[in-house]
Amino acid sequence: MPFSEKLLTVPPPIEVAGRHIKRYHVTADPAGIAPEVEKAAYEILPQLLPEPDGTPPATFVVLHRGSDDGAYLNAYSWVWDNVLHFKGAAAGQPVLGCPDNDPTHFVTPDLPWIGCVWELPPILHERDAWVRHLLTPEVPDLTAYLADSLPDGTTGDRT
């Protein structure tokens, strides 16, 4: 099967466990992520977040629904002022240690992976937005950072 980009949608930020969460959803399905998969993913999200360390409490997540039974939630949290902390969860993918093919049954595999080709595009944008709004200004602006997301579109080249 040839490679093709997937759809990227950007729901509004939410707050979870005292952290501001920017959200990206990735799927090939024009209908988007099924509500039950989204609900299950965000229920496990608190387990993926680091302890506060004085850095503005911001995280961005990529929720990816695979073309099979798999669903993946990647949580990238800013810590130590300018470091990206990662923790992920997966569902419906037995090869990753999931107990079944249920895309709402999330577990947290202990793998050193940070994302697949469809999940990576937000990382560069979020790095630049963090520098632009938190590290460069004389007065950091978390609100401006939270408002600065990739637009809806595809996971492909955005130049």
PDB file of N, CA and C in Angstrom, residues 8-83:
ATOM      1  N   LEU A   8      -5.290  16.023   9.701  1.00  0.00           N
ATOM      2  CA  LEU A   8      -4.902  16.589  10.993  1.00  0.00           C
ATOM      3  C   LEU A   8      -5.968  17.603  11.389  1.00  0.00           C
ATOM      4  N   THR A   9      -6.575  17.404  12.548  1.00  0.00           N
ATOM      5  CA  THR A   9      -7.520  18.380  13.074  1.00  0.00           C
ATOM      6  C   THR A   9      -7.002  18.863  14.424  1.00  0.00           C
ATOM      7  N   VAL A  10      -7.423  20.065  14.789  1.00  0.00           N
ATOM      8  CA  VAL A  10      -6.905  20.709  15.991  1.00  0.00           C
ATOM      9  C   VAL A  10      -8.076  21.146  16.874  1.00  0.00           C
ATOM     10  N   PRO A  11      -8.509  20.254  17.790  1.00  0.00           N
ATOM     11  CA  PRO A  11      -9.555  20.657  18.735  1.00  0.00           C
ATOM     12  C   PRO A  11      -9.013  21.726  19.690  1.00  0.00           C
ATOM     13  N   PRO A  12      -9.895  22.460  20.339  1.00  0.00           N
ATOM     14  CA  PRO A  12      -9.433  23.489  21.284  1.00  0.00           C
ATOM     15  C   PRO A  12      -8.657  22.876  22.456  1.00  0.00           C
ATOM     16  N   PRO A  13      -7.776  23.679  23.064  1.00  0.00           N
ATOM     17  CA  PRO A  13      -7.047  23.187  24.247  1.00  0.00           C
ATOM     18  C   PRO A  13      -8.003  22.851  25.393  1.00  0.00           C
ATOM     19  N   ILE A  14      -7.540  21.969  26.260  1.00  0.00           N
ATOM     20  CA  ILE A  14      -8.269  21.601  27.473  1.00  0.00           C
ATOM     21  C   ILE A  14      -7.301  21.697  28.639  1.00  0.00           C
ATOM     22  N   GLU A  15      -7.828  21.581  29.845  1.00  0.00           N
ATOM     23  CA  GLU A  15      -6.975  21.524  31.030  1.00  0.00           C
ATOM     24  C   GLU A  15      -7.154  20.163  31.686  1.00  0.00           C
ATOM     25  N   VAL A  16      -6.043  19.514  31.998  1.00  0.00           N
ATOM     26  CA  VAL A  16      -6.046  18.199  32.640  1.00  0.00           C
ATOM     27  C   VAL A  16      -4.984  18.208  33.726  1.00  0.00           C
ATOM     28  N   ALA A  17      -5.369  17.858  34.930  1.00  0.00           N
ATOM     29  CA  ALA A  17      -4.436  17.742  36.051  1.00  0.00           C
ATOM     30  C   ALA A  17      -3.571  18.997  36.204  1.00  0.00           C
ATOM     31  N   GLY A  18      -4.181  20.167  36.011  1.00  0.00           N
ATOM     32  CA  GLY A  18      -3.457  21.426  36.184  1.00  0.00           C
ATOM     33  C   GLY A  18      -2.562  21.807  35.019  1.00  0.00           C
ATOM     34  N   ARG A  19      -2.590  21.043  33.936  1.00  0.00           N
ATOM     35  CA  ARG A  19      -1.774  21.357  32.750  1.00  0.00           C
ATOM     36  C   ARG A  19      -2.682  21.800  31.614  1.00  0.00           C
ATOM     37  N   HIS A  20      -2.204  22.750  30.835  1.00  0.00           N
ATOM     38  CA  HIS A  20      -2.887  23.195  29.628  1.00  0.00           C
ATOM     39  C   HIS A  20      -2.476  22.250  28.502  1.00  0.00           C
ATOM     40  N   ILE A  21      -3.468  21.664  27.832  1.00  0.00           N
ATOM     41  CA  ILE A  21      -3.217  20.635  26.831  1.00  0.00           C
ATOM     42  C   ILE A  21      -3.663  21.125  25.455  1.00  0.00           C
ATOM     43  N   LYS A  22      -2.706  21.310  24.555  1.00  0.00           N
ATOM     44  CA  LYS A  22      -3.018  21.580  23.150  1.00  0.00           C
ATOM     45  C   LYS A  22      -3.220  20.223  22.484  1.00  0.00           C
ATOM     46  N   ARG A  23      -4.193  20.142  21.557  1.00  0.00           N
ATOM     47  CA  ARG A  23      -4.554  18.831  21.009  1.00  0.00           C
ATOM     48  C   ARG A  23      -4.457  18.804  19.485  1.00  0.00           C
ATOM     49  N   TYR A  24      -3.916  17.690  19.006  1.00  0.00           N
ATOM     50  CA  TYR A  24      -3.874  17.379  17.578  1.00  0.00           C
ATOM     51  C   TYR A  24      -4.450  15.982  17.398  1.00  0.00           C
ATOM     52  N   HIS A  25      -5.356  15.839  16.438  1.00  0.00           N
ATOM     53  CA  HIS A  25      -5.924  14.535  16.116  1.00  0.00           C
ATOM     54  C   HIS A  25      -5.523  14.157  14.702  1.00  0.00           C
ATOM     55  N   VAL A  26      -5.085  12.918  14.520  1.00  0.00           N
ATOM     56  CA  VAL A  26      -4.624  12.412  13.234  1.00  0.00           C
ATOM     57  C   VAL A  26      -5.421  11.160  12.890  1.00  0.00           C
ATOM     58  N   THR A  27      -5.967  11.129  11.676  1.00  0.00           N
ATOM     59  CA  THR A  27      -6.703   9.960  11.208  1.00  0.00           C
ATOM     60  C   THR A  27      -6.892  10.043   9.701  1.00  0.00           C
ATOM     61  N   ALA A  28      -7.095   8.905   9.079  1.00  0.00           N
ATOM     62  CA  ALA A  28      -7.434   8.880   7.659  1.00  0.00           C
ATOM     63  C   ALA A  28      -8.942   9.029   7.466  1.00  0.00           C
ATOM     64  N   ASP A  29      -9.702   8.897   8.536  1.00  0.00           N
ATOM     65  CA  ASP A  29     -11.157   8.941   8.472  1.00  0.00           C
ATOM     66  C   ASP A  29     -11.661  10.384   8.461  1.00  0.00           C
ATOM     67  N   PRO A  30     -12.330  10.813   7.390  1.00  0.00           N
ATOM     68  CA  PRO A  30     -12.847  12.190   7.342  1.00  0.00           C
ATOM     69  C   PRO A  30     -13.827  12.508   8.471  1.00  0.00           C
ATOM     70  N   ALA A  31     -14.424  11.485   9.078  1.00  0.00           N
ATOM     71  CA  ALA A  31     -15.336  11.713  10.207  1.00  0.00           C
ATOM     72  C   ALA A  31     -14.578  12.050  11.486  1.00  0.00           C
ATOM     73  N   GLY A  32     -13.261  11.855  11.501  1.00  0.00           N
ATOM     74  CA  GLY A  32     -12.453  12.164  12.676  1.00  0.00           C
ATOM     75  C   GLY A  32     -12.315  10.979  13.614  1.00  0.00           C
ATOM     76  N   ILE A  33     -11.819  11.269  14.803  1.00  0.00           N
ATOM     77  CA  ILE A  33     -11.632  10.244  15.839  1.00  0.00           C
ATOM     78  C   ILE A  33     -13.001   9.928  16.451  1.00  0.00           C
ATOM     79  N   ALA A  34     -13.324   8.658  16.566  1.00  0.00           N
ATOM     80  CA  ALA A  34     -14.595   8.260  17.171  1.00  0.00           C
ATOM     81  C   ALA A  34     -14.673   8.778  18.608  1.00  0.00           C
ATOM     82  N   PRO A  35     -15.835   9.275  19.028  1.00  0.00           N
ATOM     83  CA  PRO A  35     -15.973   9.839  20.380  1.00  0.00           C
ATOM     84  C   PRO A  35     -15.536   8.894  21.489  1.00  0.00           C
ATOM     85  N   GLU A  36     -15.822   7.595  21.357  1.00  0.00           N
ATOM     86  CA  GLU A  36     -15.448   6.662  22.426  1.00  0.00           C
ATOM     87  C   GLU A  36     -13.938   6.470  22.506  1.00  0.00           C
ATOM     88  N   VAL A  37     -13.239   6.564  21.377  1.00  0.00           N
ATOM     89  CA  VAL A  37     -11.773   6.465  21.378  1.00  0.00           C
ATOM     90  C   VAL A  37     -11.185   7.732  21.995  1.00  0.00           C
ATOM     91  N   GLU A  38     -11.706   8.891  21.616  1.00  0.00           N
ATOM     92  CA  GLU A  38     -11.244  10.156  22.188  1.00  0.00           C
ATOM     93  C   GLU A  38     -11.454  10.174  23.703  1.00  0.00           C
ATOM     94  N   LYS A  39     -12.631   9.757  24.150  1.00  0.00           N
ATOM     95  CA  LYS A  39     -12.936   9.739  25.588  1.00  0.00           C
ATOM     96  C   LYS A  39     -11.955   8.843  26.335  1.00  0.00           C
ATOM     97  N   ALA A  40     -11.718   7.635  25.816  1.00  0.00           N
ATOM     98  CA  ALA A  40     -10.805   6.694  26.474  1.00  0.00           C
ATOM     99  C   ALA A  40      -9.381   7.240  26.499  1.00  0.00           C
ATOM    100  N   ALA A  41      -8.961   7.880  25.425  1.00  0.00           N
ATOM    101  CA  ALA A  41      -7.608   8.441  25.370  1.00  0.00           C
ATOM    102  C   ALA A  41      -7.432   9.525  26.427  1.00  0.00           C
ATOM    103  N   TYR A  42      -8.388  10.432  26.525  1.00  0.00           N
ATOM    104  CA  TYR A  42      -8.239  11.525  27.479  1.00  0.00           C
ATOM    105  C   TYR A  42      -8.435  11.077  28.925  1.00  0.00           C
ATOM    106  N   GLU A  43      -9.046   9.911  29.126  1.00  0.00           N
ATOM    107  CA  GLU A  43      -9.134   9.362  30.484  1.00  0.00           C
ATOM    108  C   GLU A  43      -7.776   8.865  30.973  1.00  0.00           C
ATOM    109  N   ILE A  44      -6.925   8.366  30.072  1.00  0.00           N
ATOM    110  CA  ILE A  44      -5.603   7.884  30.492  1.00  0.00           C
ATOM    111  C   ILE A  44      -4.569   9.013  30.523  1.00  0.00           C
ATOM    112  N   LEU A  45      -4.894  10.137  29.927  1.00  0.00           N
ATOM    113  CA  LEU A  45      -3.926  11.237  29.821  1.00  0.00           C
ATOM    114  C   LEU A  45      -3.279  11.633  31.147  1.00  0.00           C
ATOM    115  N   PRO A  46      -3.989  11.748  32.266  1.00  0.00           N
ATOM    116  CA  PRO A  46      -3.303  12.134  33.507  1.00  0.00           C
ATOM    117  C   PRO A  46      -2.114  11.242  33.863  1.00  0.00           C
ATOM    118  N   GLN A  47      -2.158   9.971  33.473  1.00  0.00           N
ATOM    119  CA  GLN A  47      -1.051   9.049  33.754  1.00  0.00           C
ATOM    120  C   GLN A  47       0.185   9.347  32.904  1.00  0.00           C
ATOM    121  N   LEU A  48       0.020  10.143  31.858  1.00  0.00           N
ATOM    122  CA  LEU A  48       1.120  10.433  30.945  1.00  0.00           C
ATOM    123  C   LEU A  48       1.815  11.757  31.251  1.00  0.00           C
ATOM    124  N   LEU A  49       1.304  12.494  32.225  1.00  0.00           N
ATOM    125  CA  LEU A  49       1.804  13.839  32.504  1.00  0.00           C
ATOM    126  C   LEU A  49       2.850  13.845  33.614  1.00  0.00           C
ATOM    127  N   PRO A  50       3.899  14.647  33.458  1.00  0.00           N
ATOM    128  CA  PRO A  50       4.938  14.727  34.495  1.00  0.00           C
ATOM    129  C   PRO A  50       4.484  15.583  35.676  1.00  0.00           C
ATOM    130  N   GLU A  51       5.219  15.446  36.755  1.00  0.00           N
ATOM    131  CA  GLU A  51       4.975  16.285  37.931  1.00  0.00           C
ATOM    132  C   GLU A  51       5.371  17.725  37.627  1.00  0.00           C
ATOM    133  N   PRO A  52       4.698  18.709  38.227  1.00  0.00           N
ATOM    134  CA  PRO A  52       5.080  20.109  38.026  1.00  0.00           C
ATOM    135  C   PRO A  52       6.525  20.351  38.472  1.00  0.00           C
ATOM    136  N   ASP A  53       7.233  21.216  37.738  1.00  0.00           N
ATOM    137  CA  ASP A  53       8.616  21.530  38.108  1.00  0.00           C
ATOM    138  C   ASP A  53       8.915  23.034  38.023  1.00  0.00           C
ATOM    139  N   GLY A  54       7.867  23.852  37.942  1.00  0.00           N
ATOM    140  CA  GLY A  54       8.065  25.289  37.840  1.00  0.00           C
ATOM    141  C   GLY A  54       7.996  25.809  36.412  1.00  0.00           C
ATOM    142  N   THR A  55       8.105  24.930  35.428  1.00  0.00           N
ATOM    143  CA  THR A  55       7.939  25.307  34.027  1.00  0.00           C
ATOM    144  C   THR A  55       6.456  25.577  33.800  1.00  0.00           C
ATOM    145  N   PRO A  56       6.098  26.562  32.972  1.00  0.00           N
ATOM    146  CA  PRO A  56       4.666  26.749  32.692  1.00  0.00           C
ATOM    147  C   PRO A  56       4.036  25.407  32.307  1.00  0.00           C
ATOM    148  N   PRO A  57       2.907  25.058  32.922  1.00  0.00           N
ATOM    149  CA  PRO A  57       2.330  23.723  32.770  1.00  0.00           C
ATOM    150  C   PRO A  57       1.633  23.534  31.421  1.00  0.00           C
ATOM    151  N   ALA A  58       2.409  23.236  30.395  1.00  0.00           N
ATOM    152  CA  ALA A  58       1.867  23.081  29.047  1.00  0.00           C
ATOM    153  C   ALA A  58       2.287  21.739  28.452  1.00  0.00           C
ATOM    154  N   THR A  59       1.353  21.145  27.747  1.00  0.00           N
ATOM    155  CA  THR A  59       1.540  19.858  27.088  1.00  0.00           C
ATOM    156  C   THR A  59       0.849  19.946  25.737  1.00  0.00           C
ATOM    157  N   PHE A  60       1.371  19.230  24.753  1.00  0.00           N
ATOM    158  CA  PHE A  60       0.587  19.024  23.538  1.00  0.00           C
ATOM    159  C   PHE A  60       0.492  17.532  23.309  1.00  0.00           C
ATOM    160  N   VAL A  61      -0.658  17.101  22.820  1.00  0.00           N
ATOM    161  CA  VAL A  61      -0.887  15.686  22.583  1.00  0.00           C
ATOM    162  C   VAL A  61      -1.221  15.455  21.120  1.00  0.00           C
ATOM    163  N   VAL A  62      -0.867  14.269  20.661  1.00  0.00           N
ATOM    164  CA  VAL A  62      -1.276  13.801  19.338  1.00  0.00           C
ATOM    165  C   VAL A  62      -2.063  12.514  19.569  1.00  0.00           C
ATOM    166  N   LEU A  63      -3.342  12.549  19.226  1.00  0.00           N
ATOM    167  CA  LEU A  63      -4.191  11.363  19.284  1.00  0.00           C
ATOM    168  C   LEU A  63      -4.338  10.861  17.855  1.00  0.00           C
ATOM    169  N   HIS A  64      -3.840   9.659  17.603  1.00  0.00           N
ATOM    170  CA  HIS A  64      -3.784   9.098  16.254  1.00  0.00           C
ATOM    171  C   HIS A  64      -4.601   7.822  16.200  1.00  0.00           C
ATOM    172  N   ARG A  65      -5.520   7.780  15.281  1.00  0.00           N
ATOM    173  CA  ARG A  65      -6.280   6.544  15.039  1.00  0.00           C
ATOM    174  C   ARG A  65      -5.705   5.900  13.801  1.00  0.00           C
ATOM    175  N   GLY A  66      -5.150   4.709  13.961  1.00  0.00           N
ATOM    176  CA  GLY A  66      -4.555   3.992  12.846  1.00  0.00           C
ATOM    177  C   GLY A  66      -5.598   3.481  11.871  1.00  0.00           C
ATOM    178  N   SER A  67      -5.140   2.953  10.762  1.00  0.00           N
ATOM    179  CA  SER A  67      -6.061   2.410   9.758  1.00  0.00           C
ATOM    180  C   SER A  67      -6.522   1.004  10.128  1.00  0.00           C
ATOM    181  N   ASP A  68      -5.928   0.429  11.189  1.00  0.00           N
ATOM    182  CA  ASP A  68      -6.369  -0.863  11.700  1.00  0.00           C
ATOM    183  C   ASP A  68      -7.121  -0.625  13.004  1.00  0.00           C
ATOM    184  N   ASP A  69      -6.930  -1.457  13.997  1.00  0.00           N
ATOM    185  CA  ASP A  69      -7.600  -1.272  15.290  1.00  0.00           C
ATOM    186  C   ASP A  69      -6.853  -0.318  16.215  1.00  0.00           C
ATOM    187  N   GLY A  70      -5.633   0.062  15.869  1.00  0.00           N
ATOM    188  CA  GLY A  70      -4.784   0.818  16.769  1.00  0.00           C
ATOM    189  C   GLY A  70      -5.215   2.258  16.994  1.00  0.00           C
ATOM    190  N   ALA A  71      -4.972   2.709  18.210  1.00  0.00           N
ATOM    191  CA  ALA A  71      -5.145   4.112  18.590  1.00  0.00           C
ATOM    192  C   ALA A  71      -3.954   4.461  19.480  1.00  0.00           C
ATOM    193  N   TYR A  72      -3.448   5.674  19.333  1.00  0.00           N
ATOM    194  CA  TYR A  72      -2.217   6.064  20.017  1.00  0.00           C
ATOM    195  C   TYR A  72      -2.380   7.461  20.571  1.00  0.00           C
ATOM    196  N   LEU A  73      -1.942   7.662  21.798  1.00  0.00           N
ATOM    197  CA  LEU A  73      -1.954   8.983  22.414  1.00  0.00           C
ATOM    198  C   LEU A  73      -0.530   9.306  22.839  1.00  0.00           C
ATOM    199  N   ASN A  74       0.038  10.326  22.233  1.00  0.00           N
ATOM    200  CA  ASN A  74       1.388  10.780  22.573  1.00  0.00           C
ATOM    201  C   ASN A  74       1.267  12.097  23.322  1.00  0.00           C
ATOM    202  N   ALA A  75       1.850  12.155  24.515  1.00  0.00           N
ATOM    203  CA  ALA A  75       1.818  13.368  25.328  1.00  0.00           C
ATOM    204  C   ALA A  75       3.229  13.933  25.421  1.00  0.00           C
ATOM    205  N   TYR A  76       3.387  15.156  24.941  1.00  0.00           N
ATOM    206  CA  TYR A  76       4.668  15.859  24.949  1.00  0.00           C
ATOM    207  C   TYR A  76       4.508  17.051  25.897  1.00  0.00           C
ATOM    208  N   SER A  77       5.205  17.039  27.016  1.00  0.00           N
ATOM    209  CA  SER A  77       5.049  18.065  28.045  1.00  0.00           C
ATOM    210  C   SER A  77       6.334  18.858  28.216  1.00  0.00           C
ATOM    211  N   TRP A  78       6.192  20.168  28.351  1.00  0.00           N
ATOM    212  CA  TRP A  78       7.351  21.023  28.585  1.00  0.00           C
ATOM    213  C   TRP A  78       7.764  20.938  30.046  1.00  0.00           C
ATOM    214  N   VAL A  79       9.037  20.638  30.273  1.00  0.00           N
ATOM    215  CA  VAL A  79       9.618  20.554  31.619  1.00  0.00           C
ATOM    216  C   VAL A  79      10.983  21.231  31.590  1.00  0.00           C
ATOM    217  N   TRP A  80      11.512  21.478  32.747  1.00  0.00           N
ATOM    218  CA  TRP A  80      12.871  21.996  32.913  1.00  0.00           C
ATOM    219  C   TRP A  80      13.131  23.189  31.988  1.00  0.00           C
ATOM    220  N   ASP A  81      12.107  24.018  31.813  1.00  0.00           N
ATOM    221  CA  ASP A  81      12.131  25.257  31.042  1.00  0.00           C
ATOM    222  C   ASP A  81      12.074  25.051  29.529  1.00  0.00           C
ATOM    223  N   ASN A  82      12.861  24.127  28.987  1.00  0.00           N
ATOM    224  CA  ASN A  82      12.955  24.010  27.524  1.00  0.00           C
ATOM    225  C   ASN A  82      13.140  22.570  27.039  1.00  0.00           C
ATOM    226  N   VAL A  83      12.720  21.613  27.854  1.00  0.00           N
ATOM    227  CA  VAL A  83      12.896  20.192  27.531  1.00  0.00           C
ATOM    228  C   VAL A  83      11.523  19.565  27.296  1.00  0.00           C
TER     229      VAL A  83
END
